[in-house]
Coordinates of C-alpha atoms (C1' of nucleotides) in Angstrom, one line a residue:
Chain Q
X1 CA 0.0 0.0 0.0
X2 CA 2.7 2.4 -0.6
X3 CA 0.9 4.9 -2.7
X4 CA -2.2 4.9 -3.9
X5 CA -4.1 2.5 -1.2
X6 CA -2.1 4.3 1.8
X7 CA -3.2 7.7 -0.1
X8 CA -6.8 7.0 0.1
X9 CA -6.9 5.6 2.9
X10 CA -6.0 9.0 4.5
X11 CA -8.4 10.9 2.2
X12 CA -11.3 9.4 3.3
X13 CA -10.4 8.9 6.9
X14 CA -10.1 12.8 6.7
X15 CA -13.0 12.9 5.1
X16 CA -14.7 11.8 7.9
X17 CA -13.4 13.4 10.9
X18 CA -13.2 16.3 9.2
X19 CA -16.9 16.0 8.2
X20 CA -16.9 16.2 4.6
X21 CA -18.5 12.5 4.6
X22 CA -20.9 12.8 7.4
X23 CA -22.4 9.4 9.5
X24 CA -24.8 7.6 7.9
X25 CA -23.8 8.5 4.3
X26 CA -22.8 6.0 1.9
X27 CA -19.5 5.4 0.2
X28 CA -19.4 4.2 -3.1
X29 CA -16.3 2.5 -4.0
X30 CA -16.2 3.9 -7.9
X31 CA -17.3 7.4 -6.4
X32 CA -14.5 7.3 -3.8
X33 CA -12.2 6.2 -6.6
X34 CA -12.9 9.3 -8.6
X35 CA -12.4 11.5 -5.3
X36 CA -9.3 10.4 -4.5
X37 CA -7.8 9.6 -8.4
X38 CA -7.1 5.7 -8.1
X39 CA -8.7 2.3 -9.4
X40 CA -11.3 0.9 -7.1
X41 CA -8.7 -1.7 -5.4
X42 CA -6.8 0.6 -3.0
X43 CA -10.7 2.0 -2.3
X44 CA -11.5 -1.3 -1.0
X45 CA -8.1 -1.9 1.0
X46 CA -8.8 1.1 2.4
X47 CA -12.7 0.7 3.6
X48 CA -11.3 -2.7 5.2
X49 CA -8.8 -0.7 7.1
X50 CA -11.4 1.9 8.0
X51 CA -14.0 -0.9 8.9
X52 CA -11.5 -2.3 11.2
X53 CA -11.2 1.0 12.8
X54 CA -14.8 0.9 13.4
X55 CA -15.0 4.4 11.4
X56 CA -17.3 2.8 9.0
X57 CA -19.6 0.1 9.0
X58 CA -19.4 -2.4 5.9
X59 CA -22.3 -5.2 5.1
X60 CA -21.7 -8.0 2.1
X61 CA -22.9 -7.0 -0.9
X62 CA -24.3 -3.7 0.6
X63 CA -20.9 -1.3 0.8
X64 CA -19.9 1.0 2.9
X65 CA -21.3 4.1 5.3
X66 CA -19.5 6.1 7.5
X67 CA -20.3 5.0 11.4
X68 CA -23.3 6.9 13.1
X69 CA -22.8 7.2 16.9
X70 CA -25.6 7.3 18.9
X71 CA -25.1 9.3 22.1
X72 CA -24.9 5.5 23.8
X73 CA -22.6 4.7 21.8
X74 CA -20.0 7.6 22.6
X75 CA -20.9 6.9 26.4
X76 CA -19.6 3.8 25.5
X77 CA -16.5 4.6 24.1
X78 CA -15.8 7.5 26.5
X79 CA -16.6 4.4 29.3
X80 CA -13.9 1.8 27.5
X81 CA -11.6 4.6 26.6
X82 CA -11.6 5.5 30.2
X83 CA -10.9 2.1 31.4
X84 CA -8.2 1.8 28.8
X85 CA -6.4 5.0 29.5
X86 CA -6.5 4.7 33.5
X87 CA -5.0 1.2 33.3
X88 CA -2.1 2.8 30.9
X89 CA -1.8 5.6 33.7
X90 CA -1.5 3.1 36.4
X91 CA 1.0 1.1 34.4
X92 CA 2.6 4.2 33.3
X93 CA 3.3 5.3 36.6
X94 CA 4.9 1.9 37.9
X95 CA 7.6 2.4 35.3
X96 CA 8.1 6.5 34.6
X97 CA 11.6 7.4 34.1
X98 CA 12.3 10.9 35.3
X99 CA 13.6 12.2 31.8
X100 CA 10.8 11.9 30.2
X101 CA 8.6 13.7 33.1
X102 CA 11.0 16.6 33.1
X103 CA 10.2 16.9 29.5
X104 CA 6.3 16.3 29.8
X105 CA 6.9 19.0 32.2
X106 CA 8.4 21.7 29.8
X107 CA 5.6 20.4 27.7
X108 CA 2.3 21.9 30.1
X109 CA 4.7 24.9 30.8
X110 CA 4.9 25.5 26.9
X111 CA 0.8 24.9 26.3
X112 CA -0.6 27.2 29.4
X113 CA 2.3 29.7 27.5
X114 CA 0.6 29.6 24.7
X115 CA -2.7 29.7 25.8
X116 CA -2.2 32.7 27.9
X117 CA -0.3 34.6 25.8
X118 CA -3.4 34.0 23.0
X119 CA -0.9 32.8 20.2
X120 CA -3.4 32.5 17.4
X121 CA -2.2 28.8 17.0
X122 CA -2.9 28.2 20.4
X123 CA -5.3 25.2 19.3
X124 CA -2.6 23.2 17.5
X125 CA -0.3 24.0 19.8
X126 CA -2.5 22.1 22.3
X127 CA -3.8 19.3 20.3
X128 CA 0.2 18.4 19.1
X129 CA 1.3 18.6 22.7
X130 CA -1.7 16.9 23.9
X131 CA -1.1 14.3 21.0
X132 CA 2.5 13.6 22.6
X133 CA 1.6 13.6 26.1
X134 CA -0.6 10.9 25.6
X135 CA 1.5 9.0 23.3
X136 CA 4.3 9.6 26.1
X137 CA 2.0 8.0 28.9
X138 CA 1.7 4.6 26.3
X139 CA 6.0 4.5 26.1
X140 CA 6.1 4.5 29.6
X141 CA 3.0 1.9 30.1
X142 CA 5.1 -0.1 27.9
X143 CA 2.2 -1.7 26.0
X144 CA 2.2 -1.8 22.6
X145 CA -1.1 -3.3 22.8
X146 CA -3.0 -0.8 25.2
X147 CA -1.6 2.0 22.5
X148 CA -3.2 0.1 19.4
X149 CA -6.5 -0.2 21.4
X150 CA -6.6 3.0 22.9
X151 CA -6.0 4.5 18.9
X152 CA -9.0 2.5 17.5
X153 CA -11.3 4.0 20.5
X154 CA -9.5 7.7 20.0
X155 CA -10.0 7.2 16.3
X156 CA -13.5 6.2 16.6
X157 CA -15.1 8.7 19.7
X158 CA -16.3 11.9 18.7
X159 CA -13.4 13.4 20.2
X160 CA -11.8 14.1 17.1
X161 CA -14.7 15.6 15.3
X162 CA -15.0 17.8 18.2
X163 CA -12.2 18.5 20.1
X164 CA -11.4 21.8 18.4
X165 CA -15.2 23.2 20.3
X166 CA -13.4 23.3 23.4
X167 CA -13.2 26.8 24.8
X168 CA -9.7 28.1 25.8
X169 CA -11.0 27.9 29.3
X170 CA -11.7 23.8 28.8
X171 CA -8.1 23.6 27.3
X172 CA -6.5 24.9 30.2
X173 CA -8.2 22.7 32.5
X174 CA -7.4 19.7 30.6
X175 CA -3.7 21.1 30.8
X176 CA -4.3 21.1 34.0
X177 CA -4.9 17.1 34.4
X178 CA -1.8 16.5 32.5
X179 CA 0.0 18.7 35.1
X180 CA -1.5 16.6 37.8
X181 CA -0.7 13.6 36.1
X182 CA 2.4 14.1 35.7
X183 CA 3.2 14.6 39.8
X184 CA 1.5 11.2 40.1
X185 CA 3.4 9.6 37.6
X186 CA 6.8 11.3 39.5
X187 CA 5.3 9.7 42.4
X188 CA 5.2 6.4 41.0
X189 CA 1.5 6.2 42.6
X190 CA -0.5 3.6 40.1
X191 CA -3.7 4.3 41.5
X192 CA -3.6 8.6 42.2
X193 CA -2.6 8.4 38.2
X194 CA -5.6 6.1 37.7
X195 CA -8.0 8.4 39.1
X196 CA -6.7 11.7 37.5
X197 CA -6.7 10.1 34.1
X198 CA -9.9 8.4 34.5
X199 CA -11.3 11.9 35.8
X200 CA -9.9 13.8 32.7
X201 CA -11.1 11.8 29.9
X202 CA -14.6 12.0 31.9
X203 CA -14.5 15.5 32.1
X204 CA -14.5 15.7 28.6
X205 CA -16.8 13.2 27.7
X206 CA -19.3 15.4 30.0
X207 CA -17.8 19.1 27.9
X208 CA -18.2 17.6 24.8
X209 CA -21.8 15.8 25.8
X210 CA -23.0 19.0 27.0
X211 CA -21.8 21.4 23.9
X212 CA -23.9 19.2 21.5
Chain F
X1 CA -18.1 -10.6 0.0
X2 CA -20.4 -13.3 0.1
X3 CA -18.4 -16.4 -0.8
X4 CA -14.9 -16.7 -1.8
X5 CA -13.7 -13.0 0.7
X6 CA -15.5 -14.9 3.2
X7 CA -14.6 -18.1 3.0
X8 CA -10.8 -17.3 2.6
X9 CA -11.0 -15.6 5.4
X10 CA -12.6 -18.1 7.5
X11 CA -9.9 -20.6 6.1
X12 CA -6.9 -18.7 6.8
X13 CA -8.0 -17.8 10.2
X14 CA -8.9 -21.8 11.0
X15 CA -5.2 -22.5 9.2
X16 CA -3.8 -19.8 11.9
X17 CA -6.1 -21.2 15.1
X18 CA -5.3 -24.6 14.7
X19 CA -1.8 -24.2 13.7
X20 CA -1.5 -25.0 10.3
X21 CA 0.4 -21.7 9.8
X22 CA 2.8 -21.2 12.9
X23 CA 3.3 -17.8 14.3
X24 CA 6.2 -15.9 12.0
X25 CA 5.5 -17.8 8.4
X26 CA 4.9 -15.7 5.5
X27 CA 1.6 -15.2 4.3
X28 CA 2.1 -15.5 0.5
X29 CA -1.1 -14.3 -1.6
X30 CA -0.7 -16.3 -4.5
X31 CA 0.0 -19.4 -2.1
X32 CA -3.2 -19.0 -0.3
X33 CA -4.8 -18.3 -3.2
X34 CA -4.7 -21.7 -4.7
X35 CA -4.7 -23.2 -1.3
X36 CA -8.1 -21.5 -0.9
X37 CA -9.2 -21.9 -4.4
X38 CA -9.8 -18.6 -5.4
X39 CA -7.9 -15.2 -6.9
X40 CA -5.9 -13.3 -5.1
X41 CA -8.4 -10.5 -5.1
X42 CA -10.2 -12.0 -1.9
X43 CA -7.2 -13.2 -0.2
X44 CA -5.8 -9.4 0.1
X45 CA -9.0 -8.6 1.3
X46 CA -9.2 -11.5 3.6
X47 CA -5.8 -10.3 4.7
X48 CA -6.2 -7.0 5.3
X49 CA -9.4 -8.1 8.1
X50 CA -6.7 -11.0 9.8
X51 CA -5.0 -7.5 10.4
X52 CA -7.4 -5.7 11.6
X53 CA -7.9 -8.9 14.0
X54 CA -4.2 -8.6 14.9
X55 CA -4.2 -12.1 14.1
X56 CA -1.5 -11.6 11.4
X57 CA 1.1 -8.8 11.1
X58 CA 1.4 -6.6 7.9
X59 CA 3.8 -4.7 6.0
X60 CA 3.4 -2.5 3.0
X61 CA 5.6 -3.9 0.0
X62 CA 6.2 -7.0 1.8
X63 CA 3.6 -9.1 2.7
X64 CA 2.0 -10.9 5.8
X65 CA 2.9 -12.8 8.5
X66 CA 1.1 -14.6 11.1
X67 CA 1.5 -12.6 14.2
X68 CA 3.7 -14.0 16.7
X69 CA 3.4 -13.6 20.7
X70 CA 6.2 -12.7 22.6
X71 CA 4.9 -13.7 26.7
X72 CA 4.9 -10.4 27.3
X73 CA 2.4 -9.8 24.5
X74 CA 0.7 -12.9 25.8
X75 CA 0.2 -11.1 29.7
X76 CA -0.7 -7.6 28.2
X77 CA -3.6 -9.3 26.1
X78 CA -4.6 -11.2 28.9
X79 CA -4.5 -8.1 31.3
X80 CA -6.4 -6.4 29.0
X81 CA -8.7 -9.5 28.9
X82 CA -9.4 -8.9 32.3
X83 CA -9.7 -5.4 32.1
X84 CA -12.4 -5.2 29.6
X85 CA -14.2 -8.5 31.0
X86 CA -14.4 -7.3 34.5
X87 CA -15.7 -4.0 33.2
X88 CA -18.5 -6.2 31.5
X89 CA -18.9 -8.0 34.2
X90 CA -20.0 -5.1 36.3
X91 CA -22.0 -3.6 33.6
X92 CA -24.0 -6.8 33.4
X93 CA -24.9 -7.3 37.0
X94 CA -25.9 -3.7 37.1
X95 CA -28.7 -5.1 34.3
X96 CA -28.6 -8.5 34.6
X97 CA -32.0 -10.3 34.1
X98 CA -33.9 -13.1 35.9
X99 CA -34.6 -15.3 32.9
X100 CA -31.0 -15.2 30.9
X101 CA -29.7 -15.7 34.6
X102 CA -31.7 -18.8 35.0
X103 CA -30.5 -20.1 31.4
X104 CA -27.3 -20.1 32.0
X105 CA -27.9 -21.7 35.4
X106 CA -29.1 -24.7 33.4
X107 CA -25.9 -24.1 30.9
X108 CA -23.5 -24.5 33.8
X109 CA -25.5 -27.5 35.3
X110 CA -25.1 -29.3 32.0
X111 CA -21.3 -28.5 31.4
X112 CA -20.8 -30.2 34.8
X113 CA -23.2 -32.9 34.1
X114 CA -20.9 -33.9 30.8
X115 CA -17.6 -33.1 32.5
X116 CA -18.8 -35.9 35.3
X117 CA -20.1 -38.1 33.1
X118 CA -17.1 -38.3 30.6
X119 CA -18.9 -37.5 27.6
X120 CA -17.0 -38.2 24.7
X121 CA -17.3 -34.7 23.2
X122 CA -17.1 -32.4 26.7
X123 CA -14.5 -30.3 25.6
X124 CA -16.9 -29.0 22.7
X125 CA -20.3 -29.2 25.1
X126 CA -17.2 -27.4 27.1
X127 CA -16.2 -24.6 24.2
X128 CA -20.1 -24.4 23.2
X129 CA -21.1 -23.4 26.3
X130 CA -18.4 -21.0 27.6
X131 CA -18.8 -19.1 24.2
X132 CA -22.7 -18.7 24.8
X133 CA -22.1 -18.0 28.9
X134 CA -19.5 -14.7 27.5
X135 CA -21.9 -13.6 24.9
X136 CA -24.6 -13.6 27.5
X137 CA -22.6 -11.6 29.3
X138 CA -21.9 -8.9 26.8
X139 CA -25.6 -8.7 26.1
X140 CA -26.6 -7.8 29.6
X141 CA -24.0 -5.3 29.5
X142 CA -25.1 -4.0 26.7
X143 CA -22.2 -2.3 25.0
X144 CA -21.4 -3.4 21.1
X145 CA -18.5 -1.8 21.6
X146 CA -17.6 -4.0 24.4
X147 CA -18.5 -7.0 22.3
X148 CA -16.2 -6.2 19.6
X149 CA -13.2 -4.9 21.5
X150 CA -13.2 -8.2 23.3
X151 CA -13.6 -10.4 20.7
X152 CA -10.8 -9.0 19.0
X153 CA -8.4 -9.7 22.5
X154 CA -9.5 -13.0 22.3
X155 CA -9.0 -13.5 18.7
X156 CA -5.6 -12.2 19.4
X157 CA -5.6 -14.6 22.1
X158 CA -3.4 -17.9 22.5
X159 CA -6.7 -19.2 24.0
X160 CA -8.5 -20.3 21.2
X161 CA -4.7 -21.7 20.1
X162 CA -4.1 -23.5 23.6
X163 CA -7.3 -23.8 25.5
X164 CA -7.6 -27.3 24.4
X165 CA -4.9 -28.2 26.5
X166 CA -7.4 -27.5 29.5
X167 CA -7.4 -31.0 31.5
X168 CA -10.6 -31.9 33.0
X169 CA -10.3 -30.6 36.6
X170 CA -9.3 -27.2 34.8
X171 CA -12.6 -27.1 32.7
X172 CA -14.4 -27.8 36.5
X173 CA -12.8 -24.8 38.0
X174 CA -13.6 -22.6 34.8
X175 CA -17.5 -23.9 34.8
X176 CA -17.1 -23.3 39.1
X177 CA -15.7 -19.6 37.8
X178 CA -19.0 -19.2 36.1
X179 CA -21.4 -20.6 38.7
X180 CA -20.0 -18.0 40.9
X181 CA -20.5 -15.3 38.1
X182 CA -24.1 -15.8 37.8
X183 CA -24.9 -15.6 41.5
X184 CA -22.9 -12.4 41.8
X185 CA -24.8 -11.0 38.8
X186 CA -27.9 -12.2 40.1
X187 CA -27.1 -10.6 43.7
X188 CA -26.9 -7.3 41.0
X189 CA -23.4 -6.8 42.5
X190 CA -21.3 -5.1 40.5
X191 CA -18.1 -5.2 42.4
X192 CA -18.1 -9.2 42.7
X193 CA -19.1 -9.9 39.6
X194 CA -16.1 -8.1 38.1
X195 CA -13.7 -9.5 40.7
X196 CA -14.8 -12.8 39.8
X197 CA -13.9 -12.3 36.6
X198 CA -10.9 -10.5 36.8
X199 CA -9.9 -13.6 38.8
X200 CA -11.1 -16.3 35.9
X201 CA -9.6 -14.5 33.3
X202 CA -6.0 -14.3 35.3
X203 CA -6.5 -17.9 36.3
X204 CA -6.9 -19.2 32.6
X205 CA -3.6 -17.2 32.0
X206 CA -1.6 -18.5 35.0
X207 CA -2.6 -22.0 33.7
X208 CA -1.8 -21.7 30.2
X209 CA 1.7 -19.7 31.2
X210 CA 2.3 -23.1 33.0
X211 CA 1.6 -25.2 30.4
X212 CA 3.9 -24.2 27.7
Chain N
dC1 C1' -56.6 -1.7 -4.8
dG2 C1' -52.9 -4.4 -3.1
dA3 C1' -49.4 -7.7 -3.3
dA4 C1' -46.3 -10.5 -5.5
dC5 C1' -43.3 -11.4 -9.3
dC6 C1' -40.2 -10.2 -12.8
dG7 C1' -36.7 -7.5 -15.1
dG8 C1' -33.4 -4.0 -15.6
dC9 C1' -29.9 -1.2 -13.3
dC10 C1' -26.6 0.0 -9.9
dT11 C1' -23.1 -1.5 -7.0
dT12 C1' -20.2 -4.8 -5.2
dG13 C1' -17.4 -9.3 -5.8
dT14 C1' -13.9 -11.8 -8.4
dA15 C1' -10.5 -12.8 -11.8
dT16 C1' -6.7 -11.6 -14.5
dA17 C1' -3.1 -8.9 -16.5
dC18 C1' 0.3 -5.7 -15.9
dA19 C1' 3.4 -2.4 -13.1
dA20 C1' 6.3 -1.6 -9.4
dT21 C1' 9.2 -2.8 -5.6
dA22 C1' 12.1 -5.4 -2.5
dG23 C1' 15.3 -8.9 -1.9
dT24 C1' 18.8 -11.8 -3.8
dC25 C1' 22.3 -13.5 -6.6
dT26 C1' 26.2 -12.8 -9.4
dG27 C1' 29.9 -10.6 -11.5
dT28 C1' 33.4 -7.3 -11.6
dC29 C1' 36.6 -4.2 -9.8
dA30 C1' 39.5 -2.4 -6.2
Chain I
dT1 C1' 38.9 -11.5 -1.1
dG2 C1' 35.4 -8.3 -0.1
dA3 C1' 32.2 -5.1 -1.3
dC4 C1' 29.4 -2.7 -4.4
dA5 C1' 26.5 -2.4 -8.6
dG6 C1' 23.5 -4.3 -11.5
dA7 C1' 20.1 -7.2 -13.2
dC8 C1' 17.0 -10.9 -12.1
dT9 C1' 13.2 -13.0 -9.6
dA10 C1' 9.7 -13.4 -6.5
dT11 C1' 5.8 -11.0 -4.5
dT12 C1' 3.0 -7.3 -3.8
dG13 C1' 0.3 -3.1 -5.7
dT14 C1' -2.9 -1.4 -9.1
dA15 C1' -6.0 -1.2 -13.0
dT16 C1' -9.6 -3.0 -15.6
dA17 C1' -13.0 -6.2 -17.3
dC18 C1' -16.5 -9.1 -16.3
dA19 C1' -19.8 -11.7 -13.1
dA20 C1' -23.1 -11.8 -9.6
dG21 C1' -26.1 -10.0 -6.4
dG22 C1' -29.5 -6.8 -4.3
dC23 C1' -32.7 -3.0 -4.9
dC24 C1' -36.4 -0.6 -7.1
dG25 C1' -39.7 0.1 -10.3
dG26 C1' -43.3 -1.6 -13.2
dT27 C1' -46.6 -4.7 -14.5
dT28 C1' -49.8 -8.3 -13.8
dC29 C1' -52.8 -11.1 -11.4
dG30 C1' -55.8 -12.0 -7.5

DNA sequence: CGAACCGGCCTTGTATACAATAGTCTGTCA
DNA sequence: TGACAGACTATTGTATACAAGGCCGGTTCG
């Protein structure tokens, strides 16, 4: 899949979190194909990829259409992806190493910089820092597993259809937890790490629930 | 992909289950193609879902390979297992209801009734029944989500690989496991449902980690 | 008037041919 | 003798043509 499949593969995947295919709508392969400028075989490699990150659905015989959540189903997710992510905290902070804190640290520092100082990038500033933190927490929990799953639930929650409604004031607070979480992680305590991740992905299932 | 897709795919993942393709041999397309009977059109595809299943490993350019276990990877999936299960667990005795309850009451009472008996074919009564007592699980929790997450993990699993090796007294202890799950969810008590679980789960892994 | 059946069309499923790439083997040159 | 370059081969990636299956509309019969 070096080119083409690999290329539309990302196209539509964008196409859906950035809303340009919206849930519930169909995807035809030989319409796809056109879209994207390749023969309807990479289309298909990359619907099977995308139906195995649960971003579409896919019957025999029927095709393709992009994944609907129902508001039970993002309580779900939020729910798993809770469970996932506290169990990576936990693990994460029976094996931190200290250089990687200190540089999780300079991390926050930079983001609440950047959000007070109102750099008009201030949003990707947050979501590429907040993309690393949590990627971070994963290296430490030293699962390559618990990263894969955790992906496939980030990939397919809401959150990143939505994310970018968060208020400044909601970015900062998140900052906040990753502050937090990283004195538990310094303090090696499995369980205070638990909770604060647990509580922070929560917290934004109840923002985003309520801004819809 | 109502026949050939399908049935490739059903093949290759039997061939990987019951070990007619060890862990770390090359998946070759055109091989598999003739060993399935079909083109390789349906094979890729069939490929590119044992992926999504993490039940083979693929590279761009280069092929597939059945996906091999390091222990490690074999205690993360089964902490993972756990994870997810207990969560079920708990959902399901928060919803649990009187008549699937008293099903699977009868289930478990005929598992032990062929276990004692020496029934020719208890290990399949066995596998039968321990497949429908999980899925009635994940329908009284009532999370999809949960459904699928898991039975990827145990897809990934070396159970379905190495559960057979289960001697007799260890299928009593697993069908004693569930007894005890049905009167914790029938007690609607979440907390011992999901310990009970947790503990089944880790038990099956302690057991198989012994065995190899 | 309604329901069931039939036929055409749209879409997906499969096969095959060809292109591209990685990995290997060999030969030559330093 | 060793290492590098080149072509060769095995395998995957892509396109296209054709087959098959489902859906929708029309028509016909009860």
């Amino acid at each position: 899949m070096s080119k083409a499949s690999e290329r539309a593969y990302r196209t539509i995947r964008e196409g859906i979190l950035r809303g340009r295919f919206a849930p519930g709508d169909r995807l035809v392969e030989e319409e796809l194909a056109e879209y994207c400028g390749v023969s309807r075989t990479p289309i298909r490699d990359a619907i099977r990829r995308l139906d195995g990150d649960m971003l579409v659905r896919w019957e025999p015989n029927r095709g393709a259409v992009v994944a609907s959540l129902s508001d039970e189903d993002v309580g779900d997710l939020f729910e798993i992806r809770a469970l996932i992510e506290g169990h990576a905290a936990r693990r994460a902070a029976e094996r931190a190493d200290p250089a990687t804190l200190d540089r999780l640290d300079a991390e926050v520092a930079a983001v609440f910089e950047a959000l007070d100082s109102g750099s008009p990038y201030y949003m990707e500033t947050f979501l590429d820092a907040n993309a690393r933190f949590h990627d971070a927490v994963y290296d430490m929990a030293g699962s390559e597993r618990l990263r894969e799953i955790r992906q496939r639930l980030v990939d397919q929650s809401v959150v990143l259809r939505t994310v970018r409604q968060f208020a400044l004031e909601d970015l900062r607070r998140s900052n906040m937890h990753h502050a937090d979480l990283i004195a538990a992680l310094r303090a090696g305590d499995g369980q205070w790490a638990q909770s604060v991740m647990v509580a922070h992905i929560l917290a934004a299932h109840r923002r985003l629930a309520g801004a819809e």
